[in-house]
PDB file of C-alpha atoms in Angstrom:
ATOM      1  CA  ASP B1290     -86.719 -12.722   5.280  1.00 47.00           C
ATOM      2  CA  ALA B1291     -85.096 -10.698   2.519  1.00 53.00           C
ATOM      3  CA  LYS B1292     -84.329  -7.211   3.785  1.00 86.00           C
ATOM      4  CA  THR B1293     -83.249  -5.821   0.409  1.00 94.00           C
ATOM      5  CA  THR B1294     -84.741  -5.712  -3.073  1.00 95.00           C
ATOM      6  CA  GLN B1295     -82.615  -5.447  -6.195  1.00 97.00           C
ATOM      7  CA  PRO B1296     -83.391  -5.759  -9.908  1.00 97.00           C
ATOM      8  CA  PRO B1297     -82.333  -9.208 -11.121  1.00 97.00           C
ATOM      9  CA  SER B1298     -80.237  -7.927 -13.989  1.00 97.00           C
ATOM     10  CA  MET B1299     -79.048  -4.862 -15.857  1.00 97.00           C
ATOM     11  CA  ASP B1300     -76.743  -3.986 -18.724  1.00 97.00           C
ATOM     12  CA  CYS B1301     -74.215  -1.198 -18.826  1.00 95.00           C
ATOM     13  CA  ALA B1302     -72.017   0.255 -21.564  1.00 96.00           C
ATOM     14  CA  GLU B1303     -68.293   0.085 -21.081  1.00 97.00           C
ATOM     15  CA  GLY B1304     -66.875   3.417 -19.955  1.00 96.00           C
ATOM     16  CA  ARG B1305     -70.208   4.697 -18.708  1.00 96.00           C
ATOM     17  CA  ALA B1306     -71.362   4.967 -15.116  1.00 97.00           C
ATOM     18  CA  ALA B1307     -73.335   2.012 -13.769  1.00 97.00           C
ATOM     19  CA  ASN B1308     -76.006   2.885 -11.194  1.00 97.00           C
ATOM     20  CA  LEU B1309     -77.218  -0.100  -9.200  1.00 98.00           C
ATOM     21  CA  PRO B1310     -80.333   0.478  -7.076  1.00 97.00           C
ATOM     22  CA  CYS B1311     -81.295  -1.260  -3.849  1.00 97.00           C
ATOM     23  CA  ASN B1312     -84.399  -0.914  -1.704  1.00 96.00           C
ATOM     24  CA  HIS B1313     -84.180  -1.550   2.043  1.00 95.00           C
ATOM     25  CA  SER B1314     -87.347   0.063   3.339  1.00 94.00           C
ATOM     26  CA  THR B1315     -87.318  -1.782   6.688  1.00 91.00           C
ATOM     27  CA  ILE B1316     -83.762  -0.878   7.610  1.00 91.00           C
ATOM     28  CA  SER B1317     -83.199  -0.055  11.276  1.00 89.00           C
ATOM     29  CA  GLY B1318     -81.196   2.820  12.677  1.00 87.00           C
ATOM     30  CA  ASN B1319     -78.197   0.692  13.609  1.00 88.00           C
ATOM     31  CA  GLU B1320     -78.041  -1.277  10.368  1.00 92.00           C
ATOM     32  CA  TYR B1321     -75.468  -0.621   7.697  1.00 94.00           C
ATOM     33  CA  VAL B1322     -75.760  -1.058   3.946  1.00 95.00           C
ATOM     34  CA  TYR B1323     -73.018  -3.246   2.511  1.00 96.00           C
ATOM     35  CA  TRP B1324     -72.250  -3.988  -1.128  1.00 97.00           C
ATOM     36  CA  TYR B1325     -70.392  -7.010  -2.436  1.00 98.00           C
ATOM     37  CA  ARG B1326     -69.824  -8.361  -5.889  1.00 98.00           C
ATOM     38  CA  GLN B1327     -69.096 -11.832  -7.176  1.00 97.00           C
ATOM     39  CA  ILE B1328     -67.250 -12.310 -10.401  1.00 96.00           C
ATOM     40  CA  HIS B1329     -67.909 -15.653 -12.044  1.00 91.00           C
ATOM     41  CA  SER B1330     -66.355 -18.604 -10.202  1.00 84.00           C
ATOM     42  CA  GLN B1331     -64.786 -16.407  -7.520  1.00 94.00           C
ATOM     43  CA  GLY B1332     -65.680 -15.704  -3.926  1.00 96.00           C
ATOM     44  CA  PRO B1333     -67.677 -12.557  -3.151  1.00 97.00           C
ATOM     45  CA  GLN B1334     -65.640  -9.381  -2.820  1.00 97.00           C
ATOM     46  CA  TYR B1335     -66.391  -6.480  -0.496  1.00 97.00           C
ATOM     47  CA  ILE B1336     -66.947  -3.157  -2.287  1.00 98.00           C
ATOM     48  CA  ILE B1337     -68.172  -0.509   0.126  1.00 97.00           C
ATOM     49  CA  HIS B1338     -70.516   0.153   3.026  1.00 97.00           C
ATOM     50  CA  GLY B1339     -72.292   3.052   4.688  1.00 96.00           C
ATOM     51  CA  LEU B1340     -74.685   4.008   7.454  1.00 95.00           C
ATOM     52  CA  LYS B1341     -76.306   7.265   6.361  1.00 92.00           C
ATOM     53  CA  ASN B1342     -73.656   9.402   4.715  1.00 89.00           C
ATOM     54  CA  ASN B1343     -72.552   8.945   1.135  1.00 94.00           C
ATOM     55  CA  GLU B1344     -69.318   7.034   0.808  1.00 96.00           C
ATOM     56  CA  THR B1345     -66.648   6.772  -1.879  1.00 97.00           C
ATOM     57  CA  ASN B1346     -63.605   4.584  -2.289  1.00 96.00           C
ATOM     58  CA  GLU B1347     -61.374   3.501  -5.132  1.00 95.00           C
ATOM     59  CA  MET B1348     -63.942   1.007  -6.384  1.00 94.00           C
ATOM     60  CA  ALA B1349     -67.270   2.777  -6.163  1.00 97.00           C
ATOM     61  CA  SER B1350     -69.542   5.375  -4.585  1.00 98.00           C
ATOM     62  CA  LEU B1351     -72.503   4.661  -2.352  1.00 98.00           C
ATOM     63  CA  ILE B1352     -75.414   7.055  -2.219  1.00 97.00           C
ATOM     64  CA  ILE B1353     -77.927   6.500   0.605  1.00 96.00           C
ATOM     65  CA  THR B1354     -81.196   8.400   0.600  1.00 96.00           C
ATOM     66  CA  GLU B1355     -81.971  10.668   3.510  1.00 94.00           C
ATOM     67  CA  ASP B1356     -84.694   8.338   4.819  1.00 94.00           C
ATOM     68  CA  ARG B1357     -82.255   5.434   4.350  1.00 94.00           C
ATOM     69  CA  LYS B1358     -84.890   3.335   2.634  1.00 95.00           C
ATOM     70  CA  SER B1359     -82.868   2.943  -0.534  1.00 96.00           C
ATOM     71  CA  SER B1360     -79.353   3.293  -1.860  1.00 97.00           C
ATOM     72  CA  THR B1361     -77.450   3.321  -5.133  1.00 98.00           C
ATOM     73  CA  LEU B1362     -74.060   1.865  -5.871  1.00 98.00           C
ATOM     74  CA  ILE B1363     -72.250   3.780  -8.569  1.00 98.00           C
ATOM     75  CA  LEU B1364     -69.432   2.341 -10.628  1.00 97.00           C
ATOM     76  CA  PRO B1365     -68.134   5.555 -12.211  1.00 96.00           C
ATOM     77  CA  HIS B1366     -66.515   4.110 -15.337  1.00 94.00           C
ATOM     78  CA  ALA B1367     -67.604   0.537 -15.877  1.00 96.00           C
ATOM     79  CA  THR B1368     -65.149  -1.853 -17.488  1.00 96.00           C
ATOM     80  CA  LEU B1369     -65.674  -5.348 -18.835  1.00 97.00           C
ATOM     81  CA  ARG B1370     -64.087  -6.679 -15.653  1.00 95.00           C
ATOM     82  CA  ASP B1371     -66.955  -5.187 -13.657  1.00 97.00           C
ATOM     83  CA  THR B1372     -69.301  -7.816 -15.088  1.00 98.00           C
ATOM     84  CA  ALA B1373     -70.485  -9.631 -11.968  1.00 98.00           C
ATOM     85  CA  VAL B1374     -73.387 -10.214  -9.593  1.00 97.00           C
ATOM     86  CA  TYR B1375     -73.720  -7.304  -7.165  1.00 98.00           C
ATOM     87  CA  TYR B1376     -75.245  -7.872  -3.746  1.00 97.00           C
ATOM     88  CA  CYS B1377     -76.770  -5.226  -1.503  1.00 97.00           C
ATOM     89  CA  ILE B1378     -76.924  -6.384   2.124  1.00 95.00           C
ATOM     90  CA  VAL B1379     -78.242  -4.896   5.329  1.00 93.00           C
ATOM     91  CA  PHE B1380     -75.936  -5.691   8.222  1.00 91.00           C
ATOM     92  CA  SER B1381     -75.941  -5.178  11.962  1.00 85.00           C
ATOM     93  CA  LYS B1382     -73.438  -6.493  14.465  1.00 79.00           C
ATOM     94  CA  ALA B1383     -76.148  -6.407  17.078  1.00 76.00           C
ATOM     95  CA  ALA B1384     -78.248  -8.773  14.972  1.00 70.00           C
ATOM     96  CA  GLY B1385     -75.630 -11.471  14.961  1.00 72.00           C
ATOM     97  CA  ASN B1386     -72.616 -10.405  12.972  1.00 76.00           C
ATOM     98  CA  LYS B1387     -73.625 -12.372   9.893  1.00 82.00           C
ATOM     99  CA  LEU B1388     -74.122 -11.375   6.256  1.00 88.00           C
ATOM    100  CA  THR B1389     -77.181 -12.757   4.494  1.00 89.00           C
ATOM    101  CA  PHE B1390     -76.947 -12.648   0.704  1.00 92.00           C
ATOM    102  CA  GLY B1391     -80.028 -12.232  -1.464  1.00 90.00           C
ATOM    103  CA  GLY B1392     -80.326 -12.749  -5.194  1.00 91.00           C
ATOM    104  CA  GLY B1393     -78.303  -9.709  -6.219  1.00 95.00           C
ATOM    105  CA  THR B1394     -78.196  -7.891  -9.556  1.00 97.00           C
ATOM    106  CA  ARG B1395     -76.436  -9.534 -12.450  1.00 97.00           C
ATOM    107  CA  VAL B1396     -74.595  -6.724 -14.241  1.00 98.00           C
ATOM    108  CA  LEU B1397     -73.331  -7.212 -17.757  1.00 98.00           C
ATOM    109  CA  VAL B1398     -70.925  -4.577 -19.039  1.00 97.00           C
ATOM    110  CA  LYS B1399     -70.989  -4.472 -22.822  1.00 97.00           C
ATOM    111  CA  PRO B1400     -68.307  -3.081 -25.133  1.00 95.00           C
TER     112      PRO B1400
ATOM    113  CA  ASP O 707     -51.161 -11.909   3.597  1.00 64.00           C
ATOM    114  CA  ALA O 708     -52.196 -14.800   1.374  1.00 82.00           C
ATOM    115  CA  GLY O 709     -55.870 -14.308   2.067  1.00 95.00           C
ATOM    116  CA  VAL O 710     -58.316 -17.028   3.057  1.00 98.00           C
ATOM    117  CA  ILE O 711     -57.039 -20.379   1.883  1.00 98.00           C
ATOM    118  CA  GLN O 712     -59.382 -23.242   1.116  1.00 98.00           C
ATOM    119  CA  SER O 713     -58.672 -26.821   0.168  1.00 97.00           C
ATOM    120  CA  PRO O 714     -59.343 -28.791  -1.852  1.00 98.00           C
ATOM    121  CA  ARG O 715     -60.345 -26.507  -4.728  1.00 97.00           C
ATOM    122  CA  HIS O 716     -62.189 -29.343  -6.408  1.00 97.00           C
ATOM    123  CA  GLU O 717     -63.508 -32.583  -4.990  1.00 97.00           C
ATOM    124  CA  VAL O 718     -65.354 -35.339  -6.780  1.00 98.00           C
ATOM    125  CA  THR O 719     -66.645 -38.165  -4.648  1.00 97.00           C
ATOM    126  CA  GLU O 720     -69.254 -40.845  -4.620  1.00 97.00           C
ATOM    127  CA  MET O 721     -72.441 -40.817  -2.630  1.00 97.00           C
ATOM    128  CA  GLY O 722     -71.918 -42.102   0.888  1.00 97.00           C
ATOM    129  CA  GLN O 723     -68.312 -41.026   1.172  1.00 98.00           C
ATOM    130  CA  GLU O 724     -67.054 -38.623   3.804  1.00 98.00           C
ATOM    131  CA  VAL O 725     -65.966 -35.188   2.603  1.00 98.00           C
ATOM    132  CA  THR O 726     -63.769 -32.797   4.546  1.00 98.00           C
ATOM    133  CA  LEU O 727     -63.276 -29.216   3.426  1.00 98.00           C
ATOM    134  CA  ARG O 728     -60.570 -27.105   5.001  1.00 98.00           C
ATOM    135  CA  CYS O 729     -60.096 -23.415   5.601  1.00 98.00           C
ATOM    136  CA  LYS O 730     -57.282 -21.237   6.866  1.00 98.00           C
ATOM    137  CA  PRO O 731     -58.571 -17.748   7.737  1.00 98.00           C
ATOM    138  CA  ILE O 732     -56.586 -14.542   7.500  1.00 97.00           C
ATOM    139  CA  SER O 733     -54.238 -14.194  10.435  1.00 96.00           C
ATOM    140  CA  GLY O 734     -55.716 -11.979  13.140  1.00 94.00           C
ATOM    141  CA  HIS O 735     -59.319 -12.352  12.039  1.00 95.00           C
ATOM    142  CA  ASN O 736     -61.599 -13.522  14.831  1.00 94.00           C
ATOM    143  CA  SER O 737     -64.707 -14.502  12.862  1.00 95.00           C
ATOM    144  CA  LEU O 738     -65.014 -17.349  10.384  1.00 96.00           C
ATOM    145  CA  PHE O 739     -67.940 -18.215   8.143  1.00 96.00           C
ATOM    146  CA  TRP O 740     -68.894 -21.183   5.970  1.00 98.00           C
ATOM    147  CA  TYR O 741     -71.221 -20.528   3.027  1.00 97.00           C
ATOM    148  CA  ARG O 742     -72.653 -22.819   0.373  1.00 97.00           C
ATOM    149  CA  GLN O 743     -73.609 -21.668  -3.124  1.00 97.00           C
ATOM    150  CA  THR O 744     -75.880 -23.432  -5.590  1.00 96.00           C
ATOM    151  CA  MET O 745     -77.768 -22.204  -8.613  1.00 92.00           C
ATOM    152  CA  MET O 746     -81.081 -22.969  -6.964  1.00 92.00           C
ATOM    153  CA  ARG O 747     -80.503 -21.485  -3.522  1.00 92.00           C
ATOM    154  CA  GLY O 748     -77.772 -18.906  -4.064  1.00 93.00           C
ATOM    155  CA  LEU O 749     -75.329 -18.129  -1.256  1.00 95.00           C
ATOM    156  CA  GLU O 750     -76.395 -19.615   2.051  1.00 95.00           C
ATOM    157  CA  LEU O 751     -74.682 -19.115   5.407  1.00 95.00           C
ATOM    158  CA  LEU O 752     -74.152 -22.499   7.020  1.00 96.00           C
ATOM    159  CA  ILE O 753     -72.348 -21.627  10.243  1.00 96.00           C
ATOM    160  CA  TYR O 754     -70.115 -18.992  11.737  1.00 94.00           C
ATOM    161  CA  PHE O 755     -67.593 -18.853  14.551  1.00 95.00           C
ATOM    162  CA  ASN O 756     -66.406 -16.011  16.771  1.00 94.00           C
ATOM    163  CA  ASN O 757     -63.094 -16.590  18.536  1.00 94.00           C
ATOM    164  CA  ASN O 758     -63.228 -20.276  17.538  1.00 95.00           C
ATOM    165  CA  VAL O 759     -66.660 -20.760  19.143  1.00 95.00           C
ATOM    166  CA  PRO O 760     -69.651 -21.689  16.958  1.00 94.00           C
ATOM    167  CA  ILE O 761     -72.209 -18.910  17.301  1.00 93.00           C
ATOM    168  CA  ASP O 762     -74.931 -19.739  14.811  1.00 92.00           C
ATOM    169  CA  ASP O 763     -75.282 -23.077  13.034  1.00 93.00           C
ATOM    170  CA  SER O 764     -78.911 -22.648  12.063  1.00 92.00           C
ATOM    171  CA  GLY O 765     -77.958 -22.820   8.400  1.00 92.00           C
ATOM    172  CA  MET O 766     -76.435 -26.281   8.632  1.00 95.00           C
ATOM    173  CA  PRO O 767     -78.794 -28.390   6.538  1.00 88.00           C
ATOM    174  CA  GLU O 768     -78.821 -31.543   8.660  1.00 86.00           C
ATOM    175  CA  ASP O 769     -76.837 -33.754  10.976  1.00 91.00           C
ATOM    176  CA  ARG O 770     -74.698 -35.012   8.130  1.00 96.00           C
ATOM    177  CA  PHE O 771     -72.941 -31.641   8.233  1.00 97.00           C
ATOM    178  CA  SER O 772     -70.525 -30.664  10.983  1.00 97.00           C
ATOM    179  CA  ALA O 773     -67.980 -27.893  11.378  1.00 98.00           C
ATOM    180  CA  LYS O 774     -65.112 -27.406  13.763  1.00 97.00           C
ATOM    181  CA  MET O 775     -62.597 -24.703  14.537  1.00 97.00           C
ATOM    182  CA  PRO O 776     -59.943 -26.223  16.790  1.00 97.00           C
ATOM    183  CA  ASN O 777     -57.791 -23.077  16.709  1.00 95.00           C
ATOM    184  CA  ALA O 778     -57.726 -19.589  15.271  1.00 95.00           C
ATOM    185  CA  SER O 779     -55.968 -20.639  12.083  1.00 96.00           C
ATOM    186  CA  PHE O 780     -57.938 -23.659  10.950  1.00 96.00           C
ATOM    187  CA  SER O 781     -61.499 -24.810  10.368  1.00 98.00           C
ATOM    188  CA  THR O 782     -63.111 -27.838   8.763  1.00 98.00           C
ATOM    189  CA  LEU O 783     -66.520 -28.547   7.287  1.00 98.00           C
ATOM    190  CA  LYS O 784     -67.339 -32.225   7.149  1.00 98.00           C
ATOM    191  CA  ILE O 785     -70.142 -34.016   5.321  1.00 97.00           C
ATOM    192  CA  GLN O 786     -70.777 -37.610   6.290  1.00 97.00           C
ATOM    193  CA  PRO O 787     -72.287 -39.364   4.429  1.00 96.00           C
ATOM    194  CA  SER O 788     -72.325 -37.180   1.334  1.00 97.00           C
ATOM    195  CA  GLU O 789     -75.280 -37.092  -1.067  1.00 97.00           C
ATOM    196  CA  PRO O 790     -75.633 -35.781  -4.641  1.00 97.00           C
ATOM    197  CA  ARG O 791     -77.694 -32.819  -3.402  1.00 96.00           C
ATOM    198  CA  ASP O 792     -74.650 -31.643  -1.437  1.00 97.00           C
ATOM    199  CA  SER O 793     -72.952 -30.759  -4.714  1.00 98.00           C
ATOM    200  CA  ALA O 794     -72.156 -27.054  -4.518  1.00 98.00           C
ATOM    201  CA  VAL O 795     -69.382 -24.541  -4.103  1.00 98.00           C
ATOM    202  CA  TYR O 796     -68.456 -24.108  -0.461  1.00 98.00           C
ATOM    203  CA  PHE O 797     -66.906 -20.790   0.558  1.00 98.00           C
ATOM    204  CA  CYS O 798     -65.045 -19.945   3.704  1.00 98.00           C
ATOM    205  CA  ALA O 799     -64.714 -16.320   4.796  1.00 97.00           C
ATOM    206  CA  SER O 800     -63.104 -14.498   7.697  1.00 96.00           C
ATOM    207  CA  SER O 801     -63.354 -11.047   9.242  1.00 95.00           C
ATOM    208  CA  PHE O 802     -62.400  -8.861  12.174  1.00 92.00           C
ATOM    209  CA  GLY O 803     -65.991  -9.102  13.345  1.00 85.00           C
ATOM    210  CA  GLY O 804     -67.616  -6.447  11.201  1.00 87.00           C
ATOM    211  CA  GLY O 805     -69.379  -6.722   7.879  1.00 92.00           C
ATOM    212  CA  GLU O 806     -66.283  -6.742   5.697  1.00 94.00           C
ATOM    213  CA  LEU O 807     -65.717 -10.390   4.970  1.00 95.00           C
ATOM    214  CA  PHE O 808     -62.802 -11.812   3.027  1.00 97.00           C
ATOM    215  CA  PHE O 809     -63.739 -14.871   1.034  1.00 97.00           C
ATOM    216  CA  GLY O 810     -61.634 -17.754  -0.157  1.00 98.00           C
ATOM    217  CA  GLU O 811     -61.747 -19.056  -3.701  1.00 97.00           C
ATOM    218  CA  GLY O 812     -64.144 -21.821  -2.745  1.00 98.00           C
ATOM    219  CA  SER O 813     -64.199 -25.605  -2.845  1.00 98.00           C
ATOM    220  CA  ARG O 814     -66.279 -27.081  -5.651  1.00 98.00           C
ATOM    221  CA  LEU O 815     -67.827 -30.342  -4.491  1.00 98.00           C
ATOM    222  CA  THR O 816     -69.400 -32.867  -6.833  1.00 98.00           C
ATOM    223  CA  VAL O 817     -71.088 -35.904  -5.310  1.00 98.00           C
ATOM    224  CA  LEU O 818     -71.892 -38.604  -7.844  1.00 97.00           C
TER     225      LEU O 818
END
């Protein structure tokens, strides 16, 4: 019962912005969009989340479309250390307070 | 804070043996999660606890798997008897109850 769709992989040039898309066309009004990443051999790491407004923190920016059916995670200046699998997840406390990970997007940052 | 602490980091055992994985969540967190990751199935949620009470164990593969949380600072995931198909990386995570989970470094289990 995947609630998000992401491309399986993408490449990005070091120093350039990386734009990672995610479709969540069945998202409900009380569901948030969360992004995590997993660097090889490590546990997943929280990046950012949002409900309907765009969000920015020290790691990334999250752009959510007005209809909330899709979003884009932006890594403004990708570095080699940003090479990882990035997961887009729809989350609702009301639905059980649990995060369900899909396949994610494998991002390779190239020099 | 030291973050979520898992032990052992690596475990190699033989089929039929009992395996116990341990997790110490971040102090003050009231939710704890056990995930399993394999190449074939990705990251799967096995079970999670709120305030030390198991809330959803629908991801536990079968009766050979059990998890306990006797207090707010400790949880175990036990596999008895273990089988080769249980080989995976097992992650523990904790949170304040929202969607921001803090993961441990994982326990890599190999069952021969």
